[in-house]
Coordinates of C-alpha atoms in Angstrom, one line a residue:
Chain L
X63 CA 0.0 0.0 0.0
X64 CA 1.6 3.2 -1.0
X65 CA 1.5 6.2 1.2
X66 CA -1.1 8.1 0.1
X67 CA -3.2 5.1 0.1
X68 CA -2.6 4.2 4.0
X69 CA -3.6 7.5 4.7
X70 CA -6.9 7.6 2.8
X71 CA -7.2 4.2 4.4
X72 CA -7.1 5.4 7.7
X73 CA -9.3 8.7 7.0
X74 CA -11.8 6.2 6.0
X75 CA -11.7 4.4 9.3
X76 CA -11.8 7.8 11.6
X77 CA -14.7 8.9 9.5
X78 CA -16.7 5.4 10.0
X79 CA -15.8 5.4 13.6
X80 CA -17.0 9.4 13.9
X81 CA -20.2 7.9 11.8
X82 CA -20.8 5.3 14.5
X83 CA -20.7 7.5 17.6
X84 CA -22.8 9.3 15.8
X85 CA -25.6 7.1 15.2
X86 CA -25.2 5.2 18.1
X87 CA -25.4 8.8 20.3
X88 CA -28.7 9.1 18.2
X89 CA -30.4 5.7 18.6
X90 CA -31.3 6.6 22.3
X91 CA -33.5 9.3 21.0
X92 CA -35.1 7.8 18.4
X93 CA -36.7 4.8 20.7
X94 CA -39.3 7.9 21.5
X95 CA -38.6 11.2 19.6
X96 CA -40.0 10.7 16.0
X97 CA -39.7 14.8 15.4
X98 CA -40.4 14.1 11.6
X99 CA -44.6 13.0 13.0
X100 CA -44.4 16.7 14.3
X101 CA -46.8 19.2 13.3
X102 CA -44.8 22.7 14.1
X103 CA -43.3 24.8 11.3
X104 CA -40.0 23.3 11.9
X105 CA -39.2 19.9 11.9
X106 CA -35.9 17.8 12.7
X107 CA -35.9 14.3 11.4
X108 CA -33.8 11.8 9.8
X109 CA -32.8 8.4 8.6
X110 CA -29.9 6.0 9.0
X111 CA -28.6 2.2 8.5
X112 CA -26.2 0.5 10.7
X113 CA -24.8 -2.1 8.0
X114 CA -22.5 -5.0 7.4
X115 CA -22.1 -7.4 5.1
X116 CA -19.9 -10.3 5.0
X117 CA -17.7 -11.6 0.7
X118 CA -17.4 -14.9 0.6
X119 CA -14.8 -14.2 -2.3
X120 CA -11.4 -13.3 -2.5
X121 CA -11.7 -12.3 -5.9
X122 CA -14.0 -9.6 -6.0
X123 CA -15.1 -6.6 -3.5
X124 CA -18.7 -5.9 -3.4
X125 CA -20.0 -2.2 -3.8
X126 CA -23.4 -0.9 -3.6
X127 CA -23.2 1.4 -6.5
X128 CA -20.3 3.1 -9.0
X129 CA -20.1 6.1 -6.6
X130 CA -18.3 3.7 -4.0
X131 CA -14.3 3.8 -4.9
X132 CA -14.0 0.6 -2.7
X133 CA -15.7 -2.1 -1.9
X134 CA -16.3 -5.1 0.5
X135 CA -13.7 -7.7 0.5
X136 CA -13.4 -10.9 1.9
X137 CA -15.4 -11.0 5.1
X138 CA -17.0 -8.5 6.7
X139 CA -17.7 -4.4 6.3
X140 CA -19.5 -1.7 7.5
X141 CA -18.4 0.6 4.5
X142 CA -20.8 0.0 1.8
X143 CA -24.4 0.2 3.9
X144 CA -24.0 2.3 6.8
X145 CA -25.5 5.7 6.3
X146 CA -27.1 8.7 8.2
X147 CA -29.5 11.4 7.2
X148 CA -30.8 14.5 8.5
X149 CA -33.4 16.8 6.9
X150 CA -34.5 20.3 8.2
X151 CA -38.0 21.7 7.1
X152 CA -39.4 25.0 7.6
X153 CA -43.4 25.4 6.5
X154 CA -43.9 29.0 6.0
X155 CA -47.5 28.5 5.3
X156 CA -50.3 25.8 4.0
X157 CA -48.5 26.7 0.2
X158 CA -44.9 27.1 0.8
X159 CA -41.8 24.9 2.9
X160 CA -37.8 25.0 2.6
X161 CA -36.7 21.3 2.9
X162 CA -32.6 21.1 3.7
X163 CA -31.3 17.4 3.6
X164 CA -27.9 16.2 4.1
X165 CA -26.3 12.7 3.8
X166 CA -23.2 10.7 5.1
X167 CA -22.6 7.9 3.2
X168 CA -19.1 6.0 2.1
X169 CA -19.3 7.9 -1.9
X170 CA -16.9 8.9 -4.7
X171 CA -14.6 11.2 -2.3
X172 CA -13.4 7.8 -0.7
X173 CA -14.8 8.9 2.6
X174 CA -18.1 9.4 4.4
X175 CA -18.1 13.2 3.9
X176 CA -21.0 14.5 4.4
X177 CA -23.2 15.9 0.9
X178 CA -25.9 18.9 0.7
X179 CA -28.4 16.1 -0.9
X180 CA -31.5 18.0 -1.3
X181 CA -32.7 21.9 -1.2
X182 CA -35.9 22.2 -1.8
X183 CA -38.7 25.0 -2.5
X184 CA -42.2 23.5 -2.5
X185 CA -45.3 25.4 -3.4
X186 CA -48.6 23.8 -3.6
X187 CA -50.7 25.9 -5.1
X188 CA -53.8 24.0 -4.8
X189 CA -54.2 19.9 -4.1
X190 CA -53.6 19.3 -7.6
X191 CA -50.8 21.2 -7.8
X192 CA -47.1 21.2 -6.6
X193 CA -44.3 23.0 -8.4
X194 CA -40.6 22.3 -6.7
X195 CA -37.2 24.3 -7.3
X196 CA -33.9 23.8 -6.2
X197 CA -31.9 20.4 -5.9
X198 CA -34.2 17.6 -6.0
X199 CA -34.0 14.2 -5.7
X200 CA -33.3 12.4 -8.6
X201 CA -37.1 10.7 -9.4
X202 CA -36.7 9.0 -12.8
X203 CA -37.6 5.9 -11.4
X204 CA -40.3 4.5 -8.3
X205 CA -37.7 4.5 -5.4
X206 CA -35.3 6.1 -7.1
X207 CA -35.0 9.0 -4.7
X208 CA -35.6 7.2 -1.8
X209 CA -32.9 4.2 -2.4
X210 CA -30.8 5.3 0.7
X211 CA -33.9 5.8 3.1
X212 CA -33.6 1.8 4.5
X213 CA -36.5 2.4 6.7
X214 CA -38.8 3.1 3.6
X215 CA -37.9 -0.2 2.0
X216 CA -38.2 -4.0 3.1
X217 CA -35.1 -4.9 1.6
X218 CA -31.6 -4.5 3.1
X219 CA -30.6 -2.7 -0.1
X220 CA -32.4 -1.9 -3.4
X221 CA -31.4 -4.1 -6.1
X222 CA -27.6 -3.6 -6.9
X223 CA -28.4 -4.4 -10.3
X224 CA -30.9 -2.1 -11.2
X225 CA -30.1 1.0 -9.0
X226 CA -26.4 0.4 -8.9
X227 CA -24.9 1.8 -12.4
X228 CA -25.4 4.9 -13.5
X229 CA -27.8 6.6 -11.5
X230 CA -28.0 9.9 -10.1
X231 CA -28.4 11.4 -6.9
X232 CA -30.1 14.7 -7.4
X233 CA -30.5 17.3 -10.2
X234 CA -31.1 20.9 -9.9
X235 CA -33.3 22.3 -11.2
X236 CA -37.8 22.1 -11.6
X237 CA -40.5 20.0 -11.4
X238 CA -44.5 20.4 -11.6
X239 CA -46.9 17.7 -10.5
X240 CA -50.2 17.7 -11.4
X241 CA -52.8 14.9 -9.7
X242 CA -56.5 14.2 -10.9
X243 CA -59.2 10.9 -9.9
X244 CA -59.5 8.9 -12.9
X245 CA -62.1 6.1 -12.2
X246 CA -62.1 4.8 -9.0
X247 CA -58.2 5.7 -8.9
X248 CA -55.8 8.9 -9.1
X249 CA -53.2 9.5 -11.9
X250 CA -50.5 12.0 -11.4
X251 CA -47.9 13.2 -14.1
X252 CA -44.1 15.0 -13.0
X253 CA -42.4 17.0 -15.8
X254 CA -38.6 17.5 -14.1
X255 CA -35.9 20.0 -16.1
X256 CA -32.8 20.4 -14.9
X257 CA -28.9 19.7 -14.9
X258 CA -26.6 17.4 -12.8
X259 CA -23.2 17.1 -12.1
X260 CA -22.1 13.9 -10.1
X261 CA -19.1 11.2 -10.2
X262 CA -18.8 7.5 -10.3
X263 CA -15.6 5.1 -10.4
X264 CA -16.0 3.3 -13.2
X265 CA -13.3 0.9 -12.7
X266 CA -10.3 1.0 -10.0
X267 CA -8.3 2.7 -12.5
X268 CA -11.0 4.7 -14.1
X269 CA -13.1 7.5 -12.3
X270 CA -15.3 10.3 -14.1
X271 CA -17.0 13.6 -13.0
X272 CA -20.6 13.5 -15.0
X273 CA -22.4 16.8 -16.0
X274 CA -25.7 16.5 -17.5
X275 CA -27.3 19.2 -19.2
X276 CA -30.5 19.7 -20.1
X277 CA -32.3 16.8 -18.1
X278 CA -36.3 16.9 -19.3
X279 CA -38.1 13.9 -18.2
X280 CA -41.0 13.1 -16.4
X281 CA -43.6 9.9 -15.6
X282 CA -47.2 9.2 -15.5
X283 CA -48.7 7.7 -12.5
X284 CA -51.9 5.7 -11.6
X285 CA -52.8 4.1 -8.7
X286 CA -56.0 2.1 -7.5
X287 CA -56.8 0.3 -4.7
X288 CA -53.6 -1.9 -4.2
X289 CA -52.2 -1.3 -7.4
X290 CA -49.5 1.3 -8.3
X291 CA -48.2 1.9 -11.9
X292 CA -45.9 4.1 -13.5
X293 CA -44.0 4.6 -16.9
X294 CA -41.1 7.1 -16.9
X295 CA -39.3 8.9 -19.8
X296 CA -35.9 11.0 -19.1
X297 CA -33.2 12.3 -21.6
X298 CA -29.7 14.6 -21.3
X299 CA -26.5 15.8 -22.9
X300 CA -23.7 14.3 -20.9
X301 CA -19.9 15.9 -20.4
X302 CA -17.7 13.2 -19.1
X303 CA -14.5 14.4 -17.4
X304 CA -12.6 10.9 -17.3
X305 CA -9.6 10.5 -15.1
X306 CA -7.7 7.6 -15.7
X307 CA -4.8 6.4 -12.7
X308 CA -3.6 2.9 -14.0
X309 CA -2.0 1.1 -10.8
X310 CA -1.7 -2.3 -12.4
X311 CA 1.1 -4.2 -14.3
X312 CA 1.6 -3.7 -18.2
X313 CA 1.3 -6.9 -18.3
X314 CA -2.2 -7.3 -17.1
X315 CA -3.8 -7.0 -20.5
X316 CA -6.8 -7.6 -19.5
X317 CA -7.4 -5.0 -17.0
X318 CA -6.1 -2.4 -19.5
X319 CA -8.5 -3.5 -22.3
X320 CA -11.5 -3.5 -19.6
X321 CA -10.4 0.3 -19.0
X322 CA -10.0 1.2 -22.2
X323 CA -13.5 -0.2 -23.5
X324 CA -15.1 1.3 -20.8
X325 CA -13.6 4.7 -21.4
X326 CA -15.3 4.2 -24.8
X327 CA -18.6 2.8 -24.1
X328 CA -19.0 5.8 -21.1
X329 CA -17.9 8.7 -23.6
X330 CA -21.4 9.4 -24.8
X331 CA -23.2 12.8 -25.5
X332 CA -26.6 12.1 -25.2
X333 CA -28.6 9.7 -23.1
X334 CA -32.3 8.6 -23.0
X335 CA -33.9 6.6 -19.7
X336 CA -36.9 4.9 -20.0
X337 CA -38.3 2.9 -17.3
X338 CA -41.7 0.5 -16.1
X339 CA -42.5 0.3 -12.4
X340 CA -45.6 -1.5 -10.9
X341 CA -46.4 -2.3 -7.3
X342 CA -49.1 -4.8 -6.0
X343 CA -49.6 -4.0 -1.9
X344 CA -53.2 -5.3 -0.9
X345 CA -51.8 -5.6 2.8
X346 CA -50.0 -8.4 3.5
X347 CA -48.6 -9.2 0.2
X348 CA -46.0 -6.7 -1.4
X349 CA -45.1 -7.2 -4.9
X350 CA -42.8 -5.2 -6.9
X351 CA -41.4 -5.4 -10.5
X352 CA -39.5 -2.7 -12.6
X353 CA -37.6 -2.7 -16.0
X354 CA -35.2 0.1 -17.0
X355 CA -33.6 0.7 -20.2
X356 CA -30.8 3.4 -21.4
X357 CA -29.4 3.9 -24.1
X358 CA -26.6 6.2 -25.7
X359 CA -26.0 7.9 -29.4
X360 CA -22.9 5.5 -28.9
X361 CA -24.9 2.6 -28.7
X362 CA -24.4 1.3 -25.3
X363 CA -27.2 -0.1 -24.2
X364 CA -28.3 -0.9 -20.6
X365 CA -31.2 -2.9 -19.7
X366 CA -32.0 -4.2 -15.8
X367 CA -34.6 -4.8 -13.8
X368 CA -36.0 -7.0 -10.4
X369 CA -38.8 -8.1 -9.3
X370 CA -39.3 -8.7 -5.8
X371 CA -42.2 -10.7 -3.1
X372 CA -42.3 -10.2 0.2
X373 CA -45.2 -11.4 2.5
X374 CA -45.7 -10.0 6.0
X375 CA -46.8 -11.9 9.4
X376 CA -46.9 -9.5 12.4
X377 CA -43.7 -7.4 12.7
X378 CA -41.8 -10.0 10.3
X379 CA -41.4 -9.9 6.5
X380 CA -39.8 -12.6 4.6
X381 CA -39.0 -11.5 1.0
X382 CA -37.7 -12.8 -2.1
X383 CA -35.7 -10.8 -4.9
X384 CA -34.7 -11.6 -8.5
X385 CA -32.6 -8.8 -10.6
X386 CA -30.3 -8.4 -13.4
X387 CA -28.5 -5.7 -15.7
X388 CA -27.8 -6.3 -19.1
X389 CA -25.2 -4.4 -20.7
X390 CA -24.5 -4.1 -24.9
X391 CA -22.2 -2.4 -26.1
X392 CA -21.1 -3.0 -30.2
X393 CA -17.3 -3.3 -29.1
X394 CA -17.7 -6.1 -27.0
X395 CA -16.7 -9.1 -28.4
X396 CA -18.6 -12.3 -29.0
X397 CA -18.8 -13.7 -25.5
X398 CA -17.6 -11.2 -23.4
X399 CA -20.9 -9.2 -21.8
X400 CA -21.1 -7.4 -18.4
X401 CA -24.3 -9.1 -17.3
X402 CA -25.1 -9.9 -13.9
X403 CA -28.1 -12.2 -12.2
X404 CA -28.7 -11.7 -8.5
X405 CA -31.2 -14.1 -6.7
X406 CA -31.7 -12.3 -2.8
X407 CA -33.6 -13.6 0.0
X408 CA -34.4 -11.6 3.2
X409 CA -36.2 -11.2 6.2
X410 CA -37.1 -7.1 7.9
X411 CA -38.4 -7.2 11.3
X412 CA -40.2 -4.3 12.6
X413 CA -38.4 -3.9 16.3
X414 CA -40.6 -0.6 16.8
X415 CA -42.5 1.6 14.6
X416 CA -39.0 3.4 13.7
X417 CA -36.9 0.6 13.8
X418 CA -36.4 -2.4 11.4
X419 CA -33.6 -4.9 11.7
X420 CA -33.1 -6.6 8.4
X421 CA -30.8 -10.2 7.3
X422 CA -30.5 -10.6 3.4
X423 CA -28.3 -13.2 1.5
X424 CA -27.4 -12.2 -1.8
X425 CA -26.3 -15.1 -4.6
X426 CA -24.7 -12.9 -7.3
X427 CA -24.2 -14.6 -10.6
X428 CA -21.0 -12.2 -12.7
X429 CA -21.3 -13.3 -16.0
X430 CA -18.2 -12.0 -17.4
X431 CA -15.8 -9.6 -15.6
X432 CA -18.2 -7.2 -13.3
X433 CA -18.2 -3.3 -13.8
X434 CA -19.7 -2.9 -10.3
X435 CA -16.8 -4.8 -8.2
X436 CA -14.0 -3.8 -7.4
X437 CA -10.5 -4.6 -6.6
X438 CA -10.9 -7.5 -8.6
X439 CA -7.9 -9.9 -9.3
X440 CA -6.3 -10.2 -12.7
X441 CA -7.5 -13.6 -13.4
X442 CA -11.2 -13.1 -12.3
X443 CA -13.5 -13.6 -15.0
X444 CA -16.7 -14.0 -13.0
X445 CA -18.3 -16.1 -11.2
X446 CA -21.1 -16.8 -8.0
X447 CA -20.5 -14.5 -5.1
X448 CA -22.1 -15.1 -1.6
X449 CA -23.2 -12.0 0.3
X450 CA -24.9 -12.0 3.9
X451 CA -25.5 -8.7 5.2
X452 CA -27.3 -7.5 8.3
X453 CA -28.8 -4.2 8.7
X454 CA -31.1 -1.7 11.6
X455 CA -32.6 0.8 9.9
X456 CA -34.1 3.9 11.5
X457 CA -36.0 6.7 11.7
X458 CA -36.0 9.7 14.3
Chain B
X55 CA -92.0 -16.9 11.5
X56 CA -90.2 -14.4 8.9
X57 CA -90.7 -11.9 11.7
X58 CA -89.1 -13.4 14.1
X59 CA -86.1 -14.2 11.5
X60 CA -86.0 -9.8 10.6
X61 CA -86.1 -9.7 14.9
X62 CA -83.1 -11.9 14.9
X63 CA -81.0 -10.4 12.3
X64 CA -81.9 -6.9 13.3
X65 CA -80.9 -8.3 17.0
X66 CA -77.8 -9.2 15.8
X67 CA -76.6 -6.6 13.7
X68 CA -77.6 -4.1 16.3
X69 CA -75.5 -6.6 18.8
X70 CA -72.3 -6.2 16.5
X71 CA -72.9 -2.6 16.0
X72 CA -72.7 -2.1 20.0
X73 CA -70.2 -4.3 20.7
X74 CA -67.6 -3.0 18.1
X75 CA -66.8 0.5 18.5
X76 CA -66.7 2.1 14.9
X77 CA -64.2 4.8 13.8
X78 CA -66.1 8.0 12.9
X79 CA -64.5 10.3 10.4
X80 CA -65.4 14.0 11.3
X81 CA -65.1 17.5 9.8
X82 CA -66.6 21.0 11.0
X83 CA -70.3 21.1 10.7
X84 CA -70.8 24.2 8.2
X85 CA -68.2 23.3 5.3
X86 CA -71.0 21.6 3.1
X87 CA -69.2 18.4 2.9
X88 CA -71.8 15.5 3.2
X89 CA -70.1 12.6 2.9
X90 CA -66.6 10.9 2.1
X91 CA -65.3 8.0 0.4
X92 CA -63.2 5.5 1.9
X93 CA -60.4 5.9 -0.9
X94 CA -61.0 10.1 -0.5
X95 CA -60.3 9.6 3.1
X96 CA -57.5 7.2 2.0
X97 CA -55.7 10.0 -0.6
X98 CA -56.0 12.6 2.3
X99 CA -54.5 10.7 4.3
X100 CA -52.0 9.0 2.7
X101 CA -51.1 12.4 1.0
X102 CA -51.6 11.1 -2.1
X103 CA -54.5 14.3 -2.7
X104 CA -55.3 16.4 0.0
X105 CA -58.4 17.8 -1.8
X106 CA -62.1 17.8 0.1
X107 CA -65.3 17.2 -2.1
X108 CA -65.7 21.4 -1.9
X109 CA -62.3 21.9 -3.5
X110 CA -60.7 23.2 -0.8
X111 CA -57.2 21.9 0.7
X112 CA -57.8 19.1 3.2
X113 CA -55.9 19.5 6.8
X114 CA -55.8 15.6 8.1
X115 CA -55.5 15.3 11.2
X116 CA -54.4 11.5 13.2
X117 CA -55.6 11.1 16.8
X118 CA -52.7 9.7 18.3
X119 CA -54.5 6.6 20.7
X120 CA -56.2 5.8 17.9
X121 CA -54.0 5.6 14.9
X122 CA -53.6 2.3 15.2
X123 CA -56.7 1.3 14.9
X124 CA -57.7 4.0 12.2
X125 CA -55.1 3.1 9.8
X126 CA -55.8 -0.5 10.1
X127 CA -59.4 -0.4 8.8
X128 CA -58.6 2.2 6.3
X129 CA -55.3 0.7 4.6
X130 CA -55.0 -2.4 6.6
X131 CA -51.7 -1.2 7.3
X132 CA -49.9 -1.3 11.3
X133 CA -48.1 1.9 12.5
X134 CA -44.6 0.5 11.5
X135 CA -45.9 0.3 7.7
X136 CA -47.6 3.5 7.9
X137 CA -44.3 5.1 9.1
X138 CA -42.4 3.4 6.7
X139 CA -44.1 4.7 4.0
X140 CA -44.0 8.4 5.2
X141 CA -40.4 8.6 5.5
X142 CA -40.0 7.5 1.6
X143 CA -41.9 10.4 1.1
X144 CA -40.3 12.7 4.0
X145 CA -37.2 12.2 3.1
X146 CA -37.6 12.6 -1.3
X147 CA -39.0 16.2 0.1
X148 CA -42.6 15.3 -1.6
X149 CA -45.3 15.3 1.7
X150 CA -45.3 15.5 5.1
X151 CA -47.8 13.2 7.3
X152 CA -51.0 14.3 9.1
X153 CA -50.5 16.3 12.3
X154 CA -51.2 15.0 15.3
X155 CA -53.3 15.7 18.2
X156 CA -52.8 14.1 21.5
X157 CA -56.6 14.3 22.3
X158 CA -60.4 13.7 21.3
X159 CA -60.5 17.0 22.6
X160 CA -57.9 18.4 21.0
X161 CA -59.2 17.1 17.6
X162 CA -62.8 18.9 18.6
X163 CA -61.0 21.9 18.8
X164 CA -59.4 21.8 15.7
X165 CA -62.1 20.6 13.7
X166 CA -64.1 23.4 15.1
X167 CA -62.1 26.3 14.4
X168 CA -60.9 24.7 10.9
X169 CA -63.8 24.2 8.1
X170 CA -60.8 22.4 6.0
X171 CA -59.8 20.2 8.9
X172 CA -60.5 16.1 8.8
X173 CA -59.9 13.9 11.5
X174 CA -61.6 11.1 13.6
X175 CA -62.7 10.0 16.4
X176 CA -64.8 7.1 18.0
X177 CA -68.0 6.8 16.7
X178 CA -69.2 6.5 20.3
X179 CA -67.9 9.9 21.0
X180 CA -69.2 11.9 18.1
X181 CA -70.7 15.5 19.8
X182 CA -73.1 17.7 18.0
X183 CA -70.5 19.9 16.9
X184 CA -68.9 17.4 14.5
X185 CA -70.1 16.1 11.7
X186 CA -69.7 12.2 10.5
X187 CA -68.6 12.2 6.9
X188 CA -67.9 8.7 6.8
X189 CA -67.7 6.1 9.4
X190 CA -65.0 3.1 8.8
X191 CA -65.8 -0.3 10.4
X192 CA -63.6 -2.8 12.3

């Protein structure tokens, strides 16, 4: 380990540790505060996971998404689940509130520096109405800008698969939501505009800053009775700032081809999102699916998508999860794909009414050498990796 | 002997009426709203869309000892669910969750002195100055 490295390394630990006093100082509280059920002008509130998660392989290290620079190794981490929240909100009257939210999570800047994840202005004109400015939360996708809120979710993690490449955080910018009844149900439709600018590590050799310009998307919405359904549509002109830091041997050819066609399937212009979603929640089932497809004017092409059943007895939910991304890119040649299958299998159990303590095991299937792992060894070409993770999520 | 069958069933569904006590969903008394829906009440709720059969913005209201039971027959969801739910939408800065009122009383008051206001109480303890838009069994 060079260095530099060491001391990142060690940065990373003070900053978990200073995340775990942190939460653990909060947990107290949260056994009785729930500010975010308050009804004064201000609220307080937040959101956190305690998580670990245990590789089986010594081949591959496990991340949660391409903003993570490193991953889970062989045995057992805190870095790639544990997170904390806390949002401020300020109603100025029945039209108007100011919503500030922050986020520490292990991301791109190889530590758990706290982010400015959402600024909000909302105005609600009337009920059918609500126009938003400022940096919202990136809502292509059902769950999309929720996927670090634990609490919201009976899984231990959204699907790696599906929310894991590619996705952003926030954007700033609009949106307008309009709601009507339709039948015996309601249909909404959001129009969002904006711009982005995020980063992901691509590879361990390979990192980018991302600006997208002119985001326009939006979805339509209907839901009756138990059923929810929604199609989505997003587009933007994308500015990739590739930095490339090759640590590796020249003689691992592989690893500098894998670099090198990732550079080229990532340096796109233009990108278009379209995206299914459809929950089933009649009480004590809870069925979800979702399909999401991108695609580039350099023909990469990105399909994934999950579907998930869980079925709840008292405070206990057992669940099941299949998901998989697809990746196509022209370049690759015959054989070679970046395709993943993960088969998940998990239990939440509601300890309070702000507390959920979640087990999951994870059966990955890399077909091919995997864009979202990291520090993978030279000869690795794939492979079944077992993951068990435990998690508390909260609320206060 | 049909007579005596009508006695029997009235009998009985009075019986059940008595012994369980409904959930009565209340408003103020001179906003002109007749009556509710369960799946209005739900989109109030649930924040989904806060609007009240007169147009105007709906201010729901949960009575805290008996949220439990209120969100059971209207969703047939427990608190933990119901919580769960609210913080996706808490924390993606789209809703906030009903205010709270510690008290029947509390909710009289507000319901009073609010013509948008929505809330619920026991259906045992509706006074004259509510009025029952809807009334959810258990």
């Amino acid at each position: 380990m060079s260095n530099s490295a060491w001391v990142v390394g060690v940065r990373a630990m003070m900053s978990l540790r200073y995340l775990m006093v942190c939460l653990l100082a909060l947990l107290p509280a949260s056994a009785w505060a729930q500010t975010w059920l308050d009804s004064n002008r201000f609220t307080f509130s937040g959101f956190g996971t305690l998580g670990v998660v245990h590789n089986n392989s010594d081949k591959a290290d496990f991340i949660r998404d391409l903003s993570q620079p490193k991953g889970a190794g062989e045995g057992w981490s805190a870095r790639v689940d544990t997170l904390l929240g806390a949002q401020a909100r300020l109603k100025l009257n029945d039209q108007l509130d100011i919503t500030m939210q922050g986020i520490s999570r292990y991301h791109y800047t190889g530590n758990f520096r706290p982010e400015l994840s959402r600024a909000v202005m909302s105005y609600n004109p009337t009920p059918d109405w609500q126009l938003r400015a400022g940096r919202l939360g990136w809502d292509a996708y059902l769950l999309s800008d929720s996927r670090h809120v634990g609490y919201a979710y009976t899984w231990l993690r959204p699907p790696v698969d599906h929310f894991g490449i590619l996705q952003l955080d926030y954007i700033e910018g609009v949106d307008a939501t309009y709601r009507h009844p339709l039948g015996n149900g309601l249909a909404w439709a959001k129009l969002f505009v904006g711009r982005s600018k995020s980063h992901v590590v691509l590879t361990d050799d390979l990192s980018a800053g991302i600006d997208i310009n002119h985001i326009y998307g939006g979805h339509l919405n209907y839901a009756t009775g138990p059923w929810q359904f929604r199609a989505s549509y997003a587009q933007g002109d994308s500015e990739m700032d590739l930095s490339f830091s090759y640590t590796g041997g020249a003689d691992n050819l592989y690893a500098l081809y894998l670099n090198h066609l990732i550079k080229k399937a990532t340096d796109f212009s233009h990108i278009q999102l379209y995206s299914l979603g459809m929950v089933y929640d009649p009480g004590a089932w809870q069925l979800q699916a979702m399909l999401n497809r991108s695609e580039t004017d350099n023909d990469l092409v990105i399909d994934s998508g999950f579907a998930s059943a869980g079925y709840r007895v008292g405070p206990t939910t057992p669940y099941v999860m299949y998901s998989q991304v697809w990746i196509r890119y022209p370049e690759l040649p015959a054989g070679q794909s970046f395709d993943q299958q993960t088969w998940s299998l998990g239990l939440r159990y509601d300890v309070a009414s702000n507390l959920a303590l979640k087990t999951q095991l994870d059966r990955v299937h890399v077909l091919g050498s995997g864009l979202l792992w990291r520090g993978t060894e030279a000869d690795w070409d794939g492979g079944r990796i077992t993951l068990v993770s435990l998690g508390l999520d909260f609320v206060f | 002997m049909p007579r005596i069958r009508y006695l029997v069933i009235t009998a009985l569904l009075l019986n059940t009426g008595l012994a369980r006590a409904d959930i009565a969903m209340v408003t103020n008394a001179d906003n002109g709203i007749d009556q509710l829906s369960q799946s209005e009440a739900l989109n109030i709720f649930m924040g989904r869309y806060r609007k009240l059969p007169n147009g105007a913005l709906a201010l729901p209201i949960d009575l805290a000892p008996l949220k439990a039971r209120f969100y059971h027959s209207l969703v047939n969801k427990d608190l933990a669910e119901i919580n769960s739910y609210w913080a996706r939408l808490v924390f993606s800065g789209q809703g906030s969750p009903p205010q709270q009122a510690d008290s029947a009383a509390e909710v009289i008051n507000l319901v009073v002195h609010n013509p948008s206001a929505l809330s619920y109480v026991d259906a045992a303890r509706v006074t004259p100055e509510m009025h029952v838009v809807l009334v959810l069994p258990e």
